[in-house]
Coordinates of C-alpha atoms and ligand atoms in Angstrom, one line a residue:
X1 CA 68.1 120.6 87.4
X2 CA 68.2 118.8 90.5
X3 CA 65.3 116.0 89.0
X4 CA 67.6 115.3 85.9
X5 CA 70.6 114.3 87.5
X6 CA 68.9 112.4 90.4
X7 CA 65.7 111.7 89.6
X8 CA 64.4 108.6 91.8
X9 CA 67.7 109.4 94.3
X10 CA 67.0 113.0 95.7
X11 CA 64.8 111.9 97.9
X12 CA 67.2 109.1 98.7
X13 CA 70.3 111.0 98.8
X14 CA 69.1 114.4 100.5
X15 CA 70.6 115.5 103.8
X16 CA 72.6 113.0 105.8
X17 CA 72.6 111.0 103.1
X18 CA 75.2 111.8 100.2
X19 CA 78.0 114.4 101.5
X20 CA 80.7 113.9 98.6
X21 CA 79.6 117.1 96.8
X22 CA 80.4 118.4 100.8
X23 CA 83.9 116.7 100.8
X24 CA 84.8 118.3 97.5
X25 CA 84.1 122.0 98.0
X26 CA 86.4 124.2 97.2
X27 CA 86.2 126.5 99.8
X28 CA 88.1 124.9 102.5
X29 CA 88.7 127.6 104.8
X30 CA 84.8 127.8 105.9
X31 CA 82.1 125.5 106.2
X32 CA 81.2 124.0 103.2
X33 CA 78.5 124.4 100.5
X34 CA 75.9 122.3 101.8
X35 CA 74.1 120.6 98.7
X36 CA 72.6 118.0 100.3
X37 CA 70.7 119.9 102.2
X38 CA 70.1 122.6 100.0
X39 CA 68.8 119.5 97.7
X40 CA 66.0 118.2 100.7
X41 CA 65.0 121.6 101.1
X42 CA 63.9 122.1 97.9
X43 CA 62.3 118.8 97.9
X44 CA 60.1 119.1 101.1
X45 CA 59.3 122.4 99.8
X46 CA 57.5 121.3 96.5
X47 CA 56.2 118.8 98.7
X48 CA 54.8 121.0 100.9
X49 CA 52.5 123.0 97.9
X50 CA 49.4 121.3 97.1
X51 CA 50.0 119.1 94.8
X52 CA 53.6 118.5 95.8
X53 CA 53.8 115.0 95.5
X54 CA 52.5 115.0 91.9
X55 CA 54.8 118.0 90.7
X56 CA 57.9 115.5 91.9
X57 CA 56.4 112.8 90.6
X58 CA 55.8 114.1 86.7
X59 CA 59.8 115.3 87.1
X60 CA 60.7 111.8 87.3
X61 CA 59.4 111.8 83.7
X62 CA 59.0 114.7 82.1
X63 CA 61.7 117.8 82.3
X64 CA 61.4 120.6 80.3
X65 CA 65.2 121.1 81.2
X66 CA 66.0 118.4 79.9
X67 CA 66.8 118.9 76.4
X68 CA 67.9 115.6 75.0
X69 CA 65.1 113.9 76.2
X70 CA 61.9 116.1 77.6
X71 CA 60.2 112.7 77.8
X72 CA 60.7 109.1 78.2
X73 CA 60.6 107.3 74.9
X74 CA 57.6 105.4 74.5
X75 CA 57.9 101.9 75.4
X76 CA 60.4 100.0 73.0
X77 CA 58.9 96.9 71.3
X78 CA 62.0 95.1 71.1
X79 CA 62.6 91.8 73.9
X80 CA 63.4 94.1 76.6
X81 CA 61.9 92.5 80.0
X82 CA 64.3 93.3 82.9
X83 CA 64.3 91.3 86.4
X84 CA 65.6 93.6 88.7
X85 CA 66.0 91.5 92.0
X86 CA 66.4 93.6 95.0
X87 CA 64.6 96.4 96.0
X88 CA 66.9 99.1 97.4
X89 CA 68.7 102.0 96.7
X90 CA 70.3 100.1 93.5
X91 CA 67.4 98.3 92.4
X92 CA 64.8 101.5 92.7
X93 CA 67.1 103.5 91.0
X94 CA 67.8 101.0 88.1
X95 CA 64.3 100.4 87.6
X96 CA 63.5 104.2 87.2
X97 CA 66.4 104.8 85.0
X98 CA 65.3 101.1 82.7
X99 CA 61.4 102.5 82.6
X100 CA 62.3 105.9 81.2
X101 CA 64.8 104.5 78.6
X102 CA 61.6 102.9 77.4
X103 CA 61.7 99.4 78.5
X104 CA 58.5 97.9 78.6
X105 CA 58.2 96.1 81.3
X106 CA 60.5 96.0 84.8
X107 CA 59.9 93.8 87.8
X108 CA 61.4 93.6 91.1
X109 CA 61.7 90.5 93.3
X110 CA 62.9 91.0 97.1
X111 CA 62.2 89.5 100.4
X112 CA 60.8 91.7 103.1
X113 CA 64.1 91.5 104.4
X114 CA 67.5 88.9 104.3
X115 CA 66.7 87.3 107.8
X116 CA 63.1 86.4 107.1
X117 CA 63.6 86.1 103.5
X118 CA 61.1 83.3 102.6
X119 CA 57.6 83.4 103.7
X120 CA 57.3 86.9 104.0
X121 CA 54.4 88.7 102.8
X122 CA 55.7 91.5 100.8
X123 CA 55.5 94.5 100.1
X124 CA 53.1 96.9 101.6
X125 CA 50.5 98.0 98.7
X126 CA 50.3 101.7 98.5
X127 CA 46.7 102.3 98.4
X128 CA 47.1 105.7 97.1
X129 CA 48.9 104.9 94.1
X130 CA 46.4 105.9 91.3
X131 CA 44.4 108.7 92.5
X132 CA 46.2 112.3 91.9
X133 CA 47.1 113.4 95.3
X134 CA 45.9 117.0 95.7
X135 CA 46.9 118.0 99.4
X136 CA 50.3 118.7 100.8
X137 CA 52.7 115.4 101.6
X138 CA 52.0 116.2 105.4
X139 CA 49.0 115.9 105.4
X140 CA 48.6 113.2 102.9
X141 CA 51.7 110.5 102.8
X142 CA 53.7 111.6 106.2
X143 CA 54.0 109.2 108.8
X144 CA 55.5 109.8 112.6
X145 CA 58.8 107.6 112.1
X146 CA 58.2 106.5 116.0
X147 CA 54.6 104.8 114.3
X148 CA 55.7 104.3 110.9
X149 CA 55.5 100.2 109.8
X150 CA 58.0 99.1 108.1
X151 CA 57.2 99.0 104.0
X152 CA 59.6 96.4 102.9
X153 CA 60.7 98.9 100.5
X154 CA 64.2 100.5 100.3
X155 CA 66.2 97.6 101.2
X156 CA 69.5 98.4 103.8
X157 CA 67.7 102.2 103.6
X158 CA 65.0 101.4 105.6
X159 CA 66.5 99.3 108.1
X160 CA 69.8 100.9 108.6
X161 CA 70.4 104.9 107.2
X162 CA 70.5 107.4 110.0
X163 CA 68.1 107.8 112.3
X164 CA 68.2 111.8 111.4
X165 CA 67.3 110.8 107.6
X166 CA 63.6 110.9 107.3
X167 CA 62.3 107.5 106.0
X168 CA 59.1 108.9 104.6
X169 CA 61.0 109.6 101.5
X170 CA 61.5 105.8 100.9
X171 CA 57.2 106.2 100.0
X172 CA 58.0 109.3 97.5
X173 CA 59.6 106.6 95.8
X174 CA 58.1 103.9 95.9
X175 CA 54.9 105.7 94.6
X176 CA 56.2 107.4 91.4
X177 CA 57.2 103.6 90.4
X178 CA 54.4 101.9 91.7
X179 CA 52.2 104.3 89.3
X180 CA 54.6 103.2 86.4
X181 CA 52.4 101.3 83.9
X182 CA 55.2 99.1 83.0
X183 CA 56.4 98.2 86.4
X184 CA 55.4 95.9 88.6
X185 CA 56.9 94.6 92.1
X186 CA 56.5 91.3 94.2
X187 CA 57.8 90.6 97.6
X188 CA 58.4 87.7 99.7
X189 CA 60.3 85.8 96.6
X190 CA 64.1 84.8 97.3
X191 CA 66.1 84.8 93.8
X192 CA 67.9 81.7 94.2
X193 CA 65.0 80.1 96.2
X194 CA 61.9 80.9 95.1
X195 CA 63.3 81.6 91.8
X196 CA 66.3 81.0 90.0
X197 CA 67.8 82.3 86.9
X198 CA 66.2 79.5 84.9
X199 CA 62.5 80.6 86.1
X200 CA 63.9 84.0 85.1
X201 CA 64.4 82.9 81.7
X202 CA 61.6 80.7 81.5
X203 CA 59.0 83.4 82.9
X204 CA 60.3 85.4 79.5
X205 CA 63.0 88.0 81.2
X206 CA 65.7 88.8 79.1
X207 CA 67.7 90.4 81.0
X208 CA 68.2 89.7 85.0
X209 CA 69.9 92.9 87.1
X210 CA 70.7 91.6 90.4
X211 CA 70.6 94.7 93.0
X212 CA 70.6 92.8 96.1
X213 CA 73.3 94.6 98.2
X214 CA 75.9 93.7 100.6
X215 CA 76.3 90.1 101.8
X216 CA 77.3 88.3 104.9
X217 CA 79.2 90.9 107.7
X218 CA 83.0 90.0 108.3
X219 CA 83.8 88.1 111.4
X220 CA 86.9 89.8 113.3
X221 CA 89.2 87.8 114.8
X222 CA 88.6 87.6 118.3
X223 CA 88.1 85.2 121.0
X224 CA 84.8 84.3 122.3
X225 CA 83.7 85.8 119.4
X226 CA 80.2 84.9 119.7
X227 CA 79.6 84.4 123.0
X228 CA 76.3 86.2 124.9
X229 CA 75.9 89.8 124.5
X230 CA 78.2 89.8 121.2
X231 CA 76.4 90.8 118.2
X232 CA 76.9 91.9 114.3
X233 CA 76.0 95.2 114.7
X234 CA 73.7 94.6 111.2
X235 CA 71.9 92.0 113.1
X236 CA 71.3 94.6 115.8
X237 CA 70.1 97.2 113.5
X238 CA 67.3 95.1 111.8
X239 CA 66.4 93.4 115.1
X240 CA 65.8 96.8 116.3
X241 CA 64.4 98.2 113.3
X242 CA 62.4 95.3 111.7
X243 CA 60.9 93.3 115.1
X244 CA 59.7 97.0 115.7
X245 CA 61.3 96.7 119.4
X246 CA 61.9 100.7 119.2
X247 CA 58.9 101.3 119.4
X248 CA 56.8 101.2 122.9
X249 CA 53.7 99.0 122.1
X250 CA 56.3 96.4 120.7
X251 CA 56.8 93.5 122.6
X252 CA 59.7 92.2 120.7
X253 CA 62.7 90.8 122.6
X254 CA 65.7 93.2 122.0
X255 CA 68.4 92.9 125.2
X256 CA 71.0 95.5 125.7
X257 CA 73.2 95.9 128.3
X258 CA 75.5 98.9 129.6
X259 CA 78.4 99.6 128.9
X260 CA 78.2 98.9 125.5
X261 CA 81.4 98.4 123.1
X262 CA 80.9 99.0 119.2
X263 CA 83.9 97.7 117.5
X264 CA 84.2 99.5 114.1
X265 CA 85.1 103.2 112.3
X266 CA 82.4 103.1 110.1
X267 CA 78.8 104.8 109.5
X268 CA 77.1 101.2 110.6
X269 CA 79.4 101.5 114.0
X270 CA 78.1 105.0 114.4
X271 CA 74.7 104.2 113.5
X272 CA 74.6 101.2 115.9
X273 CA 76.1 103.6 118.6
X274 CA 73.5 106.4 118.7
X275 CA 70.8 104.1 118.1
X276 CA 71.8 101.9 120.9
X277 CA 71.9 104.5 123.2
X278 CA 68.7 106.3 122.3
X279 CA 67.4 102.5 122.3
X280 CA 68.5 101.9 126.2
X281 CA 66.4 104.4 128.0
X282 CA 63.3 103.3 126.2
X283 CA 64.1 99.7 126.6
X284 CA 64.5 99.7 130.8
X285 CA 61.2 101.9 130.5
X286 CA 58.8 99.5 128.7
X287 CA 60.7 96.9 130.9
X288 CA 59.7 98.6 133.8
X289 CA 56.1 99.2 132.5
X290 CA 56.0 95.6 131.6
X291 CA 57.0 94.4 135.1
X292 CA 54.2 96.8 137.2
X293 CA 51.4 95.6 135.0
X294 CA 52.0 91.5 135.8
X295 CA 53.1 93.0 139.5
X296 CA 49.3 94.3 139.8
X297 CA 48.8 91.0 138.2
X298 CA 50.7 88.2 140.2
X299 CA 52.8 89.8 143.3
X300 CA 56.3 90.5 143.2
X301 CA 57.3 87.3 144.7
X302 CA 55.7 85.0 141.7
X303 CA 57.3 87.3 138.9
X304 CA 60.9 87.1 141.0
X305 CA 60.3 83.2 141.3
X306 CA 60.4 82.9 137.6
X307 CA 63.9 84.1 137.3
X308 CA 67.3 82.4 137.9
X309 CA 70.2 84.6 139.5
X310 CA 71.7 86.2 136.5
X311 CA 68.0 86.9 135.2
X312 CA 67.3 88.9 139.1
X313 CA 71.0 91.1 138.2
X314 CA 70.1 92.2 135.1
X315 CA 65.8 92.8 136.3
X316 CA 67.1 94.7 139.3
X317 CA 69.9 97.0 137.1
X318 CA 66.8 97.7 134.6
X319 CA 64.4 98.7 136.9
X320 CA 66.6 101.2 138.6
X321 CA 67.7 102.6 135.5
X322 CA 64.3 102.6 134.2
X323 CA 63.0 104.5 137.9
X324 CA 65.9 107.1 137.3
X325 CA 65.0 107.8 133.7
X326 CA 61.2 107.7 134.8
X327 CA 62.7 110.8 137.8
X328 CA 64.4 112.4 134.6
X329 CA 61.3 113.0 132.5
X330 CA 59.6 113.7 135.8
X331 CA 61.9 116.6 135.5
X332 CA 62.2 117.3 132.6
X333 CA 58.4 117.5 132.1
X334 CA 58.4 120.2 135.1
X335 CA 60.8 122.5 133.2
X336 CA 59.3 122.1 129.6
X337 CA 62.8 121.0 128.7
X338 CA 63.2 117.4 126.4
X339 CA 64.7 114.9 128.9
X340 CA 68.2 114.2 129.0
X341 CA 69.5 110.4 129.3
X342 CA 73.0 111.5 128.4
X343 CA 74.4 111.6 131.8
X344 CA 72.5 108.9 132.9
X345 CA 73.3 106.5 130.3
X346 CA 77.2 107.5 130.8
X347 CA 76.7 107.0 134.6
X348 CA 76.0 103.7 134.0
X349 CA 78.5 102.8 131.6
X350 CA 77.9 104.5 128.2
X351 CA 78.2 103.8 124.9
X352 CA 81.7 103.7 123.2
X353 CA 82.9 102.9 120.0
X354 CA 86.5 101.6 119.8
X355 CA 88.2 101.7 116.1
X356 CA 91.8 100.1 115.1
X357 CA 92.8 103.3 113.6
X358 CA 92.6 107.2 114.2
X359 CA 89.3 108.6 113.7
X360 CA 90.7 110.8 111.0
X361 CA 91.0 107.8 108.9
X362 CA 88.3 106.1 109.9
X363 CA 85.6 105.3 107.1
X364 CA 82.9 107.1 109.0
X365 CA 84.5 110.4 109.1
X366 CA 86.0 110.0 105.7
X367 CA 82.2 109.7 104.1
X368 CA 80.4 111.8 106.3
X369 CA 81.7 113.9 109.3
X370 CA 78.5 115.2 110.4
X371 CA 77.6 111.9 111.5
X372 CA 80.7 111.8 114.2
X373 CA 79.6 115.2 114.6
X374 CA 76.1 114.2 116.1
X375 CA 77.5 111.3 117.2
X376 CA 79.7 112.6 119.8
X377 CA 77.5 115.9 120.6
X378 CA 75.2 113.0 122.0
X379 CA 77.7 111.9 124.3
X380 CA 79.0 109.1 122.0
X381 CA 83.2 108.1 123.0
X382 CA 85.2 107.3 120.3
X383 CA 88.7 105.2 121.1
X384 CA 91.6 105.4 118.6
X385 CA 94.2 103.2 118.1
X386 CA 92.4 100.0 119.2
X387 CA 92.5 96.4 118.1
X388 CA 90.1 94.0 119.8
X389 CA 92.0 90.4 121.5
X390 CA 88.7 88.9 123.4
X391 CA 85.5 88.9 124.8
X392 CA 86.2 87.9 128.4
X393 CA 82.7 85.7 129.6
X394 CA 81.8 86.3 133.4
X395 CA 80.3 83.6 135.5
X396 CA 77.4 82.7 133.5
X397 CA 78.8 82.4 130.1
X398 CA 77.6 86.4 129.2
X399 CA 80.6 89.2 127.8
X400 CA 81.7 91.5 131.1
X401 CA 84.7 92.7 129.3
X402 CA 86.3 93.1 126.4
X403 CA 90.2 93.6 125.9
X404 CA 91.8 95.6 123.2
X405 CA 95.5 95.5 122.3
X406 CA 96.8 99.5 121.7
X407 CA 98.0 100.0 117.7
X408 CA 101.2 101.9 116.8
X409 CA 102.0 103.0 113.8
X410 CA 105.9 101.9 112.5
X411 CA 109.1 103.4 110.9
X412 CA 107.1 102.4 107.4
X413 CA 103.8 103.9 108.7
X414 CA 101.7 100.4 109.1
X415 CA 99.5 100.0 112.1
X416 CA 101.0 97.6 114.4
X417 CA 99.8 95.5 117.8
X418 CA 102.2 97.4 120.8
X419 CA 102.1 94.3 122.9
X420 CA 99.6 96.5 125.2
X421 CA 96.3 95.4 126.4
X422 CA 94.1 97.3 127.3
X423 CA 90.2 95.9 129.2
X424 CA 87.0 97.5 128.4
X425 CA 84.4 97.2 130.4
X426 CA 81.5 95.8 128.4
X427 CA 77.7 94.0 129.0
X428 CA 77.3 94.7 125.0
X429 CA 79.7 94.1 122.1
X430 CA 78.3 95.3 119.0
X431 CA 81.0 94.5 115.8
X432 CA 80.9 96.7 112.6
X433 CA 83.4 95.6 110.9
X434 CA 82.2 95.5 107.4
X435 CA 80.4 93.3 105.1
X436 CA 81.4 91.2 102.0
X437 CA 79.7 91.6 98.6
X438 CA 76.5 89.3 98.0
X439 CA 77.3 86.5 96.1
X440 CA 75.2 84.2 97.4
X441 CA 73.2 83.2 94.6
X442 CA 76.7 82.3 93.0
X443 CA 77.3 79.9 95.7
X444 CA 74.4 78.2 96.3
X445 CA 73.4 77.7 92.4
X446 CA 77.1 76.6 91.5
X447 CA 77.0 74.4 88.2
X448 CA 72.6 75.5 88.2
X449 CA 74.0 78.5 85.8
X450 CA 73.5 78.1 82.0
X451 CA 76.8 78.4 80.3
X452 CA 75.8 80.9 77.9
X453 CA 75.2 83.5 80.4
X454 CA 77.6 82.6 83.1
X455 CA 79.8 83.3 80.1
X456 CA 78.5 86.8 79.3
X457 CA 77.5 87.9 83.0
X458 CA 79.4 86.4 85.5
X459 CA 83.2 86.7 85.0
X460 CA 82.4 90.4 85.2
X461 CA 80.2 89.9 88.7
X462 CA 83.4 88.0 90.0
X463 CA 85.9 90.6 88.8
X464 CA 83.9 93.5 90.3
X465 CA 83.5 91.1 93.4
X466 CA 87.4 90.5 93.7
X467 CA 88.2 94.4 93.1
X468 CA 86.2 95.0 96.0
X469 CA 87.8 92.2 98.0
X470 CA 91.0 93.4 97.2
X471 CA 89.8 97.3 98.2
X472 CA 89.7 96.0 102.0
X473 CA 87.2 95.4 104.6
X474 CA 87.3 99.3 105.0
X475 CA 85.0 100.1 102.1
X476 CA 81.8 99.4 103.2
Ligands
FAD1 C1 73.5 100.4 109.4 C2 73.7 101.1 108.1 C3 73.7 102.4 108.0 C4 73.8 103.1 106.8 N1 73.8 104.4 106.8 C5 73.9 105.1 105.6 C6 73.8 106.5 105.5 O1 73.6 107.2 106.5 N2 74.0 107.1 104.3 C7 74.2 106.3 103.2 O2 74.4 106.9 102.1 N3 74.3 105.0 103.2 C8 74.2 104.4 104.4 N4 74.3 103.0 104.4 C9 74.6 102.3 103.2 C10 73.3 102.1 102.4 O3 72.3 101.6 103.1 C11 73.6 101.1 101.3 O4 74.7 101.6 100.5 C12 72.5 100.9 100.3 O5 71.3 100.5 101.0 C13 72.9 99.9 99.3 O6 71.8 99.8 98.4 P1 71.6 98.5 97.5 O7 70.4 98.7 96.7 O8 72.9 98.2 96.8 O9 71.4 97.3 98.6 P2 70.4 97.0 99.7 O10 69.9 98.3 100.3 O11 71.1 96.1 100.7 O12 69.2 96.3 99.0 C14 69.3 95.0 98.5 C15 67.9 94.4 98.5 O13 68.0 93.1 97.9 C16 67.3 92.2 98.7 N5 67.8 90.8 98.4 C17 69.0 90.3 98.8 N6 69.2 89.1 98.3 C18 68.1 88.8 97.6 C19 67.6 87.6 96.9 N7 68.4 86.5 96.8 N8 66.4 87.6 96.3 C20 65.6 88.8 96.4 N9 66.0 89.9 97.0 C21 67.2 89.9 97.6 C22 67.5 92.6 100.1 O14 66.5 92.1 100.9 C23 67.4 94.1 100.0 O15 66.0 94.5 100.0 C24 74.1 102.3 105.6 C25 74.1 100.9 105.7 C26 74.0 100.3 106.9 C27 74.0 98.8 107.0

């Protein structure tokens, strides 16, 4: 039952993921029916039989439950060629539901990711798409997520998404459509660069879906908005996730400082906060690995003569936080425990996320509560009632503080500025704030559109767009 009403999605929407059905339950006065993760348990265990993978992936098309429509029609002979351009959640999920309503043949065109969009190489091939895949998908597909390379499929899902939401899915996937004889995907190709929707037409598509997620993140009104050690919290995520600089053999350069500030009440501030601080420890550690090794190498005083005096603060505060998390797993090692960074972390500042509103009505615990759940069992501090005002530079041009002005809510129950400020300390200021729909290609192309199907497609994209607009930053 669960493979005809979310086919391509239950491995996307599983636990952590989708907790509507959670929201809804009737029975308020205990914890509530769990579906999501009654839905992933039932996935990893057909997964976990021999053959697991390949009992999911005939589901996808055949269901004996299903009693409209066992199978998928065979492919319709009609004009029906479908660019799907974008390769997440919306675009996967499109392209499953287009290929079993017969459509002969659906393509997806993506970048490995918005920042590097052009030049990049693609998508990862799966080199066990054709063969029948016997053993269980442990054994066989599973990868540690502290190893696993990024596939450049899944869009904002592999990037972003919870840490606690297990990205190997993203390969279930992307392997029951790769095997699809009528589907075929290309990276590294930017719709409204490398192709436009005349090549579209050209190429022989008729029909162009354009899946390609949120656009630009909003820009809050602050001052010093952008100075050093302010960052979109997106463009934190990806750095993070897609230069690999989570992981230890990565060299990539990734800079966080404590305390950090995430300004926002959504799942990306929440995200940004936990990964941030389970990003910190790690980060001083490699930095302190990195710094014996070209000690050995060169002597202190030639490594210290590279710096300039801001560079020597922020090298001395990372080797003595990386010397007392090095003392922790010292200890922690001793007492077969899992070190513990919480206190430390706080010690030096910790992670807080400040939002304008109550956390009640905060998007994050609207959609999914769990998440604040974790979020604060970790040692995560969440501010209420907080508006930020500016990010206050220190002597060398880099954020030291940020201050907030205190919200009130009136006679007419609008949140108001009180006229109170209120400082933050802050080395890191990470903004959530939302995102605005992508409607880039719009933009760029203006006029390059053919009439005819501006005319049937995109007074309905900008309608849609403009709802949203109206619906408020909030809806992200
Ligand atoms: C930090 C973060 C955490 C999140 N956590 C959760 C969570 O825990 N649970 C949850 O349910 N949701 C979460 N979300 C939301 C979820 O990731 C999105 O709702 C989902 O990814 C949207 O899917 P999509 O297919 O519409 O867009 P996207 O996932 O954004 O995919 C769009 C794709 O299109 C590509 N693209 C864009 N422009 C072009 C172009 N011109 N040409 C070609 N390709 C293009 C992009 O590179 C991308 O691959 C999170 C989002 C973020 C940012």
């Amino acid at each position: 039952m669960m493979m005809i009403d979310n086919p391509t999605m239950c491995p996307g929407t599983g636990h952590r993921i989708c907790n509507d059905c959670m929201k809804a339950c009737i029975y308020q006065k205990q914890e509530p029916v769990n579906i999501p993760q009654i839905e992933t348990r039932i996935l990893t265990d057909v997964l976990e039989l021999p053959w697991g993978f390949e009992i999911y992936s005939l589901l996808t098309r055949w269901n004996p439950l299903n009693v409209k429509r066992p199978l998928p029609p065979a492919p319709s002979d009609g004009p029906r060629t479908v660019l799907v351009v974008g390769m997440g959640p919306a675009g996967y999920t499109l392209a499953h539901y287009l290929l079993n309503e017969g459509i002969r043949r659906c393509r997806h065109r993506r970048p490995q990711d918005r920042a590097a969009a052009d030049g990049a190489d693609g998508v990862a091939p799966m080199a066990s798409a054709p063969r029948l895949i016997r053993s269980t998908w442990v054994s066989e597909l599973y990868e540690p997520l502290d190893e696993r390379i990024m596939a450049g499929f899944g869009g904002v899902a592999e990037y972003g998404i919870t840490v606690r939401w297990d990205k190997n899915f993203l390969k279930l996937i992307y392997l029951s459509l790769d095997r699809r004889a009528h589907f075929r995907v290309y990276g590294g190709v930017r719709f409204g660069g490398t192709l436009t929707l005349d090549d579209a037409w050209r190429l022989g598509f008729d029909h162009v879906a354009l899946a390609t997620g949120a656009g630009r993140p909003t820009i809050i009104d602050m001052k010093n908005n952008l100075i050093r050690g302010v960052r979109k919290a997106c463009d934190f995520l990806m750095a993070l996730q897609l230069t690999g600089a989570a992981k230890r053999s990565s060299i990539a350069n990734l800079q966080v400082r404590l305390p950090a500030v995430v300004i926002g009440g959504g799942l990306t501030a929440i995200d940004t906060a936990t990964e941030l601080l389970a990003y910190y420890p790690l980060q001083v550690e490699k930095i302190l690995e990195r710094y014996e090794a070209l000690r050995r190498e060169f002597g202190d005083e030639r490594i210290w003569s590279m710096y300039d005096a801001e560079e020597h603060e922020i090298l001395d505060e990372f080797l003595a936080h990386a010397e007392a998390c090095r003392r922790e797993r010292a200890r922690a090692a001793e007492a077969r425990e899992e070190p513990d960074f919480t206190p430390l972390v706080r010690s030096w500042g910790g992670v807080t996320i400040v939002y304008r509103k109550r956390l009640s009505d905060s998007p994050a615990y609207r959609l999914n509560h769990e998440e604040v759940d974790k979020a604060l069992e970790e040692g995560i501090v969440f501010v209420e009632n907080m508006s930020p005002v500016e990010c206050v530079p220190d002597t060398h041009g880099a954020v030291k503080e940020v201050t907030f002005e205190r919200q009130k809510k009136d006679e007419k129950g609008k949140w108001r500025g009180s006229g109170e400020i209120v400082p933050f300390p802050a080395r890191s200021v990470l903004v959530a704030a939302g995102t605005s729909p992508n409607i880039i290609y719009e933009k760029e192309m203006a006029g390059h559109v053919p009439a005819r199907r501006e005319e049937q497609v995109l007074p309905e994209l900008r309608a849609e767009v403009e709802r949203k607009a109206r619906a408020g930053a909030d809806s992200n």
